[in-house]
Amino acid sequence: MSETNPAAATGAPVDAAPNRYTAAVAAEIEARWQDFWDAEGTYAAPNPKGDLAGDPALVAKPKKFIMDMFPYPSGAGLHVGHPLGYIATDVFARFQRMNGHNVLHTLGFDAFGLPAEQYAVQTGTHPRVSTEANIENMKVQLRRLGLGHDKRRSFATIDPEYYKWTQWIFLQIFDSWYDDEAKKARPIAELVAQFESGERAVPGGRSWDALNAAERADVLGEYRLAYASDAPVNWCPGLGTVLANEEVTADGRSERGNFPVFKAKLRQWNMRITAYADRLLDDLDALDWPEAIKLQQRNWIGRSEGARVDFPIDGENITVFTTRPDTLFGATYMVLAPEHPLVEKFTLAAWPEGTHDVWTGGHATPAEAVAAYRAQAASKSDVERQAEAKDKTGVFIGSYATNPVNGEQIPVFIADYVLMGYGTGAIMAVPAGDQRDFEFARAFELPIVCIVEPTDGRGTDTSTWEDAFASYDAKIINSTGEGVSLDGLGVVEAKARITEWLEQRGIGEGTVNFRLRDWLFSRQRYWGEPFPIVYDEDGVAHSLPESMLPLELPEVEDYSPRTFDPDDADTSPETPLSRNEEWVNVTLDLGDGRGPRKYRRETNTMPNWAGSCWYELRYLDPHNSEALVDPEIEQYWMGPREGQPHGGVDLYVGGAEHAVLHLLYARFWSKVLFDLGHVSSAEPFHKLFNQGMIQAFVYRDSRGFPVPAEEVEERDGAFCFQGEKVTKLLGKMGKSLKNAVTPESICEEYGADTLRLYEMAMGPLDVSRPWDTRAVVGQFRLLQRLWRNVVDEATGEVTVVDTEADEDTLRALHKAIDGVRQDLDGMRFNTAIAKVTELNNHLTKAGGAVPRSVAESLVLLVAPLAPHIAEELWRKLGHTDSVVHQDFPVADPAYVVDETVTCVVQIKGKVKARLEVSPAISDEELEKVALADDKVVAALDGAGIRKVIVRAPKLVNIVPA
Ligand code: ANZ
């Protein structure tokens, strides 16, 4: 098909539209305005004071702090999936700026981490070198997108000026304890004062004065919010490192390298996040977060209300934790975790009379059975032990305990489905009510006593049951003992009644149990923050004084930990830092009055999560070398206010994969800093939004290997690569799947504005969507039409006219303004773009020159979404100041109401008139209008009216008398 080119016909140059919006024009405009914005500091957000203080008029405006989860500067660079969230926050930030807010929007880099370290091990390149190169590369990629960041506030977590404060916060946490009465963290010195004065008894009963330094350090270690303790970890000598449970195979070997893994007690740093369990739960309520994320945090913290109950055994007690004390009458046996400290004590030398064969595991004595079972359990991870669908195993230890409600003697087992680390490490087993207990009871032929009346018709004969029955809406039965009966009560009442009974007798009490564990905080790695801790000759840990921060990473020859004979369990990790003896062994004067002394540095490093636990605070006051953040500046941007009782960032956008770890750790650090008076916000992020993922098609050949997606051709509905058929499936985007599309390639073909529009138009922000390069051009055409509505493609002249818009156009304009405003405010960017498109199409269709007022409003509507073209058109329209700080248009309500609808007026069922009325008209109003209409009056011809039936806005039926 050939288009007639009028220019060619007249002999003019072939390019009749030298001023069309093309990729080249876009590239030129975008580069020019990016330079301009940088030079002018257009996106600088002024602080109320300090080195970033600025325009008081802007500071006086309401503030908005809009933030992304910052990226890890990977060597692979960005693909088009990465900036989805960054573009969204940028559009939102620009919109808020145009609505009279002082907007803080910037982006830093989360730059410690394993990939750079592994690269260093392979190539010998210092991780800082490769990481900084990656950051530079990523900055170039991000700048190309026209993101309105205040670059003065950007930093990387590896900057010593930044991690100085990460270390400082660690020391704040180390130097504090949680006061359960005040329900907050307090300086450890205040605890020491309590021990000194005798106000608080020293655990162990001795006086504080009588303890030596090492003993005092041990006592304080039980209170500090950051503490070192000997935790059982997976130690793999062959790899020279400890491993996470997920990295250990079912037969106790390392996933990587297949080396033996031993459970070893190694001294590790921990954070006492469990002290904050209640507050971390309670404060979720006031946060504006997706419910799904709140639920994940609640489950992770895992608050269970229940009771501790003592079961007498041989003059002692086994204490269990149960969430269902109301089922005590159904407890027919007990289980201890294999590692439980009482196991030895109650394991008999010989099987007592009447021991069931299946209880012995085929062993000659309980002692033998226990030893064999313990060895087997030790090789499994907690995850495996908790796995639902597996046969229940265990052995009887020979002893019986007494069920306190009915005096029954019940056998005691060890079994690996009971974990030492949860509750008390011991349970009362109620097979009728708990599925794990049910399976165990069936396997070991133990009695199953029905204590809750089933509501599902299965009946109370448990021998016919296929599973346990659990319900909170059923009645308790078979539960009467000496001095207490629960029969007929509902579960909730029964729990209260039995707990009270237990408490009165001193054999149990209501308690709350949490699933949350303390946070293991040390890693045997090079590329992380060094701990600002040194040990004296007694092994007592001391803080470095603030003047010695930052403690920088030493240079090392080898970035990997030392490895050992894989079978030698009696080894312990040798961290990369420990090999630099000069760095490790130091003589320091810590300023504590003890003078210069010899110390050994801590040689573990902090985990990846540390740097992201507080970075929002650093954006506020990035160059402060005197304080973490100036209190007035923190209060200005993050402090509590109406609707945000705990303060925090106004909008935080990132992936849902960070639901618990990062978000929980950051909340914890905020609370400690809040308790200690360093910040006024007890929560880091008030509003959280999870963006969806940009997915891409993955094409695989017959062997299942991915082939380069861009070289795949579609032929008759089939997909081919180099002539061979390949399969197509939706998956992740990434280099390894050979389907990554870079933002540069799209910018080159269409420009950054088009890329921004496309990503925002793909669908609702929180939904995942497939990338389709071929569809990008649609948004490019929108921008071309927008351009054409303002600029003459032949001459480059602005074509707008100073006439008023007609009624139709005014309606289209104000409806668009109203809709786009609401959509941008609600982060519905895709529908906002649809409305801009509609208005633009209206103008194109209307033909003729566009009135200036309409063109200007349209440009302002587009500005948050496609800022470069908007800035260019805004200037072309004659403005000398940037579009960035213009007011966002406000709709005139008169034009927003929908056009009229037609109402039919019938008399005796025959149509007599048609009225144009507002769709919002009321029945009464419509009746009045209809009866006053000339045609109706004429048709009635003076006849009286018997009845009027009104169905606003479409029908009026008049029945004459
Ligand atoms: C008796 C009972 C009867 C239980 C019943 C449940 C249902 P959550 O809700 O997750 O906190 N339990 C206690 N400590 C355990 C441990 N160390 N290892 C494995 N299981 C343990 O779970 C609490 C329940 O899990 C407790 O309540 C206990 O079983 C079990 F119809 O006690 B229950």
PDB file of N, CA and C in Angstrom, residues 241-300:
ATOM      1  N   THR A 241      31.909 -22.848  55.866  1.00  0.00           N
ATOM      2  CA  THR A 241      30.889 -21.882  56.242  1.00  0.00           C
ATOM      3  C   THR A 241      29.717 -22.565  56.923  1.00  0.00           C
ATOM      4  N   VAL A 242      28.936 -21.787  57.658  1.00  0.00           N
ATOM      5  CA  VAL A 242      27.683 -22.306  58.188  1.00  0.00           C
ATOM      6  C   VAL A 242      26.638 -22.174  57.086  1.00  0.00           C
ATOM      7  N   LEU A 243      25.644 -23.046  57.139  1.00  0.00           N
ATOM      8  CA  LEU A 243      24.638 -23.069  56.075  1.00  0.00           C
ATOM      9  C   LEU A 243      23.241 -22.873  56.654  1.00  0.00           C
ATOM     10  N   ALA A 244      22.373 -22.313  55.855  1.00  0.00           N
ATOM     11  CA  ALA A 244      20.966 -22.212  56.242  1.00  0.00           C
ATOM     12  C   ALA A 244      20.335 -23.596  56.112  1.00  0.00           C
ATOM     13  N   ASN A 245      19.257 -23.847  56.853  1.00  0.00           N
ATOM     14  CA  ASN A 245      18.576 -25.139  56.780  1.00  0.00           C
ATOM     15  C   ASN A 245      18.262 -25.532  55.338  1.00  0.00           C
ATOM     16  N   GLU A 246      17.890 -24.535  54.552  1.00  0.00           N
ATOM     17  CA  GLU A 246      17.485 -24.804  53.171  1.00  0.00           C
ATOM     18  C   GLU A 246      18.654 -25.280  52.318  1.00  0.00           C
ATOM     19  N   GLU A 247      19.882 -25.082  52.807  1.00  0.00           N
ATOM     20  CA  GLU A 247      21.053 -25.449  52.009  1.00  0.00           C
ATOM     21  C   GLU A 247      21.597 -26.822  52.374  1.00  0.00           C
ATOM     22  N   VAL A 248      20.871 -27.521  53.259  1.00  0.00           N
ATOM     23  CA  VAL A 248      21.333 -28.833  53.719  1.00  0.00           C
ATOM     24  C   VAL A 248      20.367 -29.892  53.203  1.00  0.00           C
ATOM     25  N   THR A 249      20.913 -30.974  52.621  1.00  0.00           N
ATOM     26  CA  THR A 249      20.045 -32.000  52.047  1.00  0.00           C
ATOM     27  C   THR A 249      19.472 -32.899  53.144  1.00  0.00           C
ATOM     28  N   ALA A 250      18.515 -33.746  52.758  1.00  0.00           N
ATOM     29  CA  ALA A 250      17.827 -34.607  53.725  1.00  0.00           C
ATOM     30  C   ALA A 250      18.801 -35.568  54.403  1.00  0.00           C
ATOM     31  N   ASP A 251      19.886 -35.949  53.713  1.00  0.00           N
ATOM     32  CA  ASP A 251      20.828 -36.852  54.372  1.00  0.00           C
ATOM     33  C   ASP A 251      22.002 -36.104  55.007  1.00  0.00           C
ATOM     34  N   GLY A 252      21.767 -34.828  55.351  1.00  0.00           N
ATOM     35  CA  GLY A 252      22.729 -34.114  56.167  1.00  0.00           C
ATOM     36  C   GLY A 252      24.002 -33.718  55.447  1.00  0.00           C
ATOM     37  N   ARG A 253      23.894 -33.401  54.159  1.00  0.00           N
ATOM     38  CA  ARG A 253      25.081 -32.949  53.426  1.00  0.00           C
ATOM     39  C   ARG A 253      24.774 -31.605  52.786  1.00  0.00           C
ATOM     40  N   SER A 254      25.858 -30.941  52.354  1.00  0.00           N
ATOM     41  CA  SER A 254      25.642 -29.626  51.759  1.00  0.00           C
ATOM     42  C   SER A 254      25.091 -29.784  50.353  1.00  0.00           C
ATOM     43  N   GLU A 255      24.106 -28.966  50.046  1.00  0.00           N
ATOM     44  CA  GLU A 255      23.523 -28.972  48.711  1.00  0.00           C
ATOM     45  C   GLU A 255      24.622 -28.673  47.682  1.00  0.00           C
ATOM     46  N   ARG A 256      25.438 -27.688  47.999  1.00  0.00           N
ATOM     47  CA  ARG A 256      26.551 -27.301  47.141  1.00  0.00           C
ATOM     48  C   ARG A 256      27.766 -28.118  47.573  1.00  0.00           C
ATOM     49  N   GLY A 257      28.305 -28.956  46.707  1.00  0.00           N
ATOM     50  CA  GLY A 257      29.527 -29.682  47.014  1.00  0.00           C
ATOM     51  C   GLY A 257      29.331 -31.036  47.673  1.00  0.00           C
ATOM     52  N   ASN A 258      28.137 -31.286  48.207  1.00  0.00           N
ATOM     53  CA  ASN A 258      27.839 -32.581  48.820  1.00  0.00           C
ATOM     54  C   ASN A 258      28.816 -32.969  49.944  1.00  0.00           C
ATOM     55  N   PHE A 259      29.149 -32.010  50.798  1.00  0.00           N
ATOM     56  CA  PHE A 259      30.022 -32.269  51.947  1.00  0.00           C
ATOM     57  C   PHE A 259      29.175 -32.573  53.184  1.00  0.00           C
ATOM     58  N   PRO A 260      29.746 -33.299  54.164  1.00  0.00           N
ATOM     59  CA  PRO A 260      29.009 -33.533  55.407  1.00  0.00           C
ATOM     60  C   PRO A 260      28.749 -32.214  56.143  1.00  0.00           C
ATOM     61  N   VAL A 261      27.603 -32.186  56.816  1.00  0.00           N
ATOM     62  CA  VAL A 261      27.232 -30.999  57.599  1.00  0.00           C
ATOM     63  C   VAL A 261      27.026 -31.435  59.038  1.00  0.00           C
ATOM     64  N   PHE A 262      27.602 -30.686  59.966  1.00  0.00           N
ATOM     65  CA  PHE A 262      27.478 -31.030  61.382  1.00  0.00           C
ATOM     66  C   PHE A 262      26.697 -29.952  62.115  1.00  0.00           C
ATOM     67  N   LYS A 263      25.932 -30.411  63.126  1.00  0.00           N
ATOM     68  CA  LYS A 263      25.298 -29.422  64.009  1.00  0.00           C
ATOM     69  C   LYS A 263      26.372 -28.985  64.991  1.00  0.00           C
ATOM     70  N   ALA A 264      26.711 -27.711  64.955  1.00  0.00           N
ATOM     71  CA  ALA A 264      27.752 -27.239  65.859  1.00  0.00           C
ATOM     72  C   ALA A 264      27.255 -26.006  66.582  1.00  0.00           C
ATOM     73  N   LYS A 265      27.672 -25.892  67.812  1.00  0.00           N
ATOM     74  CA  LYS A 265      27.328 -24.677  68.548  1.00  0.00           C
ATOM     75  C   LYS A 265      28.413 -23.662  68.276  1.00  0.00           C
ATOM     76  N   LEU A 266      28.056 -22.604  67.601  1.00  0.00           N
ATOM     77  CA  LEU A 266      29.038 -21.579  67.282  1.00  0.00           C
ATOM     78  C   LEU A 266      28.553 -20.250  67.838  1.00  0.00           C
ATOM     79  N   ARG A 267      29.508 -19.445  68.255  1.00  0.00           N
ATOM     80  CA  ARG A 267      29.148 -18.156  68.823  1.00  0.00           C
ATOM     81  C   ARG A 267      28.704 -17.221  67.700  1.00  0.00           C
ATOM     82  N   GLN A 268      27.473 -16.773  67.784  1.00  0.00           N
ATOM     83  CA  GLN A 268      26.891 -15.940  66.729  1.00  0.00           C
ATOM     84  C   GLN A 268      26.198 -14.758  67.363  1.00  0.00           C
ATOM     85  N   TRP A 269      26.129 -13.671  66.603  1.00  0.00           N
ATOM     86  CA  TRP A 269      25.383 -12.506  67.074  1.00  0.00           C
ATOM     87  C   TRP A 269      23.903 -12.679  66.764  1.00  0.00           C
ATOM     88  N   ASN A 270      23.088 -12.234  67.703  1.00  0.00           N
ATOM     89  CA  ASN A 270      21.634 -12.281  67.525  1.00  0.00           C
ATOM     90  C   ASN A 270      21.032 -10.947  67.891  1.00  0.00           C
ATOM     91  N   MET A 271      19.865 -10.690  67.318  1.00  0.00           N
ATOM     92  CA  MET A 271      19.094  -9.499  67.676  1.00  0.00           C
ATOM     93  C   MET A 271      17.832  -9.974  68.379  1.00  0.00           C
ATOM     94  N   ARG A 272      17.549  -9.376  69.527  1.00  0.00           N
ATOM     95  CA  ARG A 272      16.417  -9.827  70.337  1.00  0.00           C
ATOM     96  C   ARG A 272      15.094  -9.243  69.806  1.00  0.00           C
ATOM     97  N   ILE A 273      14.775  -9.574  68.569  1.00  0.00           N
ATOM     98  CA  ILE A 273      13.550  -9.045  67.948  1.00  0.00           C
ATOM     99  C   ILE A 273      12.309  -9.590  68.673  1.00  0.00           C
ATOM    100  N   THR A 274      12.468 -10.743  69.345  1.00  0.00           N
ATOM    101  CA  THR A 274      11.318 -11.344  70.036  1.00  0.00           C
ATOM    102  C   THR A 274      10.775 -10.428  71.136  1.00  0.00           C
ATOM    103  N   ALA A 275      11.631  -9.561  71.660  1.00  0.00           N
ATOM    104  CA  ALA A 275      11.152  -8.647  72.708  1.00  0.00           C
ATOM    105  C   ALA A 275      10.064  -7.731  72.159  1.00  0.00           C
ATOM    106  N   TYR A 276      10.103  -7.518  70.839  1.00  0.00           N
ATOM    107  CA  TYR A 276       9.172  -6.582  70.208  1.00  0.00           C
ATOM    108  C   TYR A 276       7.966  -7.276  69.572  1.00  0.00           C
ATOM    109  N   ALA A 277       7.824  -8.588  69.803  1.00  0.00           N
ATOM    110  CA  ALA A 277       6.788  -9.348  69.098  1.00  0.00           C
ATOM    111  C   ALA A 277       5.415  -8.691  69.221  1.00  0.00           C
ATOM    112  N   ASP A 278       5.030  -8.324  70.433  1.00  0.00           N
ATOM    113  CA  ASP A 278       3.699  -7.743  70.625  1.00  0.00           C
ATOM    114  C   ASP A 278       3.538  -6.414  69.900  1.00  0.00           C
ATOM    115  N   ARG A 279       4.552  -5.581  70.017  1.00  0.00           N
ATOM    116  CA  ARG A 279       4.437  -4.266  69.369  1.00  0.00           C
ATOM    117  C   ARG A 279       4.485  -4.388  67.850  1.00  0.00           C
ATOM    118  N   LEU A 280       5.279  -5.319  67.357  1.00  0.00           N
ATOM    119  CA  LEU A 280       5.330  -5.525  65.901  1.00  0.00           C
ATOM    120  C   LEU A 280       3.969  -5.986  65.392  1.00  0.00           C
ATOM    121  N   LEU A 281       3.262  -6.724  66.215  1.00  0.00           N
ATOM    122  CA  LEU A 281       1.907  -7.156  65.838  1.00  0.00           C
ATOM    123  C   LEU A 281       0.916  -6.007  65.958  1.00  0.00           C
ATOM    124  N   ASP A 282       0.895  -5.379  67.124  1.00  0.00           N
ATOM    125  CA  ASP A 282      -0.127  -4.364  67.396  1.00  0.00           C
ATOM    126  C   ASP A 282      -0.049  -3.186  66.425  1.00  0.00           C
ATOM    127  N   ASP A 283       1.172  -2.748  66.139  1.00  0.00           N
ATOM    128  CA  ASP A 283       1.312  -1.545  65.324  1.00  0.00           C
ATOM    129  C   ASP A 283       0.963  -1.773  63.855  1.00  0.00           C
ATOM    130  N   LEU A 284       0.827  -3.034  63.464  1.00  0.00           N
ATOM    131  CA  LEU A 284       0.415  -3.317  62.076  1.00  0.00           C
ATOM    132  C   LEU A 284      -0.958  -2.707  61.787  1.00  0.00           C
ATOM    133  N   ASP A 285      -1.805  -2.679  62.828  1.00  0.00           N
ATOM    134  CA  ASP A 285      -3.193  -2.251  62.618  1.00  0.00           C
ATOM    135  C   ASP A 285      -3.300  -0.862  61.990  1.00  0.00           C
ATOM    136  N   ALA A 286      -2.414   0.037  62.425  1.00  0.00           N
ATOM    137  CA  ALA A 286      -2.545   1.419  61.951  1.00  0.00           C
ATOM    138  C   ALA A 286      -1.801   1.668  60.642  1.00  0.00           C
ATOM    139  N   LEU A 287      -1.171   0.627  60.083  1.00  0.00           N
ATOM    140  CA  LEU A 287      -0.425   0.817  58.833  1.00  0.00           C
ATOM    141  C   LEU A 287      -1.327   0.591  57.625  1.00  0.00           C
ATOM    142  N   ASP A 288      -1.068   1.360  56.589  1.00  0.00           N
ATOM    143  CA  ASP A 288      -1.828   1.222  55.353  1.00  0.00           C
ATOM    144  C   ASP A 288      -1.037   0.284  54.435  1.00  0.00           C
ATOM    145  N   TRP A 289      -1.138  -1.001  54.710  1.00  0.00           N
ATOM    146  CA  TRP A 289      -0.401  -2.027  53.972  1.00  0.00           C
ATOM    147  C   TRP A 289      -1.395  -3.013  53.369  1.00  0.00           C
ATOM    148  N   PRO A 290      -1.019  -3.706  52.298  1.00  0.00           N
ATOM    149  CA  PRO A 290      -1.906  -4.743  51.776  1.00  0.00           C
ATOM    150  C   PRO A 290      -2.199  -5.774  52.877  1.00  0.00           C
ATOM    151  N   GLU A 291      -3.439  -6.186  52.962  1.00  0.00           N
ATOM    152  CA  GLU A 291      -3.826  -7.140  54.012  1.00  0.00           C
ATOM    153  C   GLU A 291      -2.994  -8.428  53.939  1.00  0.00           C
ATOM    154  N   ALA A 292      -2.678  -8.839  52.710  1.00  0.00           N
ATOM    155  CA  ALA A 292      -1.933 -10.099  52.559  1.00  0.00           C
ATOM    156  C   ALA A 292      -0.569 -10.009  53.244  1.00  0.00           C
ATOM    157  N   ILE A 293       0.065  -8.862  53.164  1.00  0.00           N
ATOM    158  CA  ILE A 293       1.388  -8.697  53.775  1.00  0.00           C
ATOM    159  C   ILE A 293       1.255  -8.638  55.294  1.00  0.00           C
ATOM    160  N   LYS A 294       0.228  -7.926  55.756  1.00  0.00           N
ATOM    161  CA  LYS A 294       0.014  -7.876  57.206  1.00  0.00           C
ATOM    162  C   LYS A 294      -0.198  -9.286  57.746  1.00  0.00           C
ATOM    163  N   LEU A 295      -0.958 -10.066  57.000  1.00  0.00           N
ATOM    164  CA  LEU A 295      -1.241 -11.434  57.438  1.00  0.00           C
ATOM    165  C   LEU A 295       0.053 -12.252  57.494  1.00  0.00           C
ATOM    166  N   GLN A 296       0.898 -12.087  56.475  1.00  0.00           N
ATOM    167  CA  GLN A 296       2.162 -12.835  56.485  1.00  0.00           C
ATOM    168  C   GLN A 296       3.010 -12.451  57.692  1.00  0.00           C
ATOM    169  N   GLN A 297       3.011 -11.165  58.023  1.00  0.00           N
ATOM    170  CA  GLN A 297       3.785 -10.756  59.204  1.00  0.00           C
ATOM    171  C   GLN A 297       3.163 -11.331  60.474  1.00  0.00           C
ATOM    172  N   ARG A 298       1.828 -11.300  60.535  1.00  0.00           N
ATOM    173  CA  ARG A 298       1.179 -11.854  61.736  1.00  0.00           C
ATOM    174  C   ARG A 298       1.504 -13.336  61.879  1.00  0.00           C
ATOM    175  N   ASN A 299       1.449 -14.055  60.774  1.00  0.00           N
ATOM    176  CA  ASN A 299       1.747 -15.489  60.840  1.00  0.00           C
ATOM    177  C   ASN A 299       3.198 -15.749  61.213  1.00  0.00           C
ATOM    178  N   TRP A 300       4.073 -14.904  60.696  1.00  0.00           N
ATOM    179  CA  TRP A 300       5.491 -15.082  60.962  1.00  0.00           C
ATOM    180  C   TRP A 300       5.773 -14.859  62.459  1.00  0.00           C
TER     181      TRP A 300
END
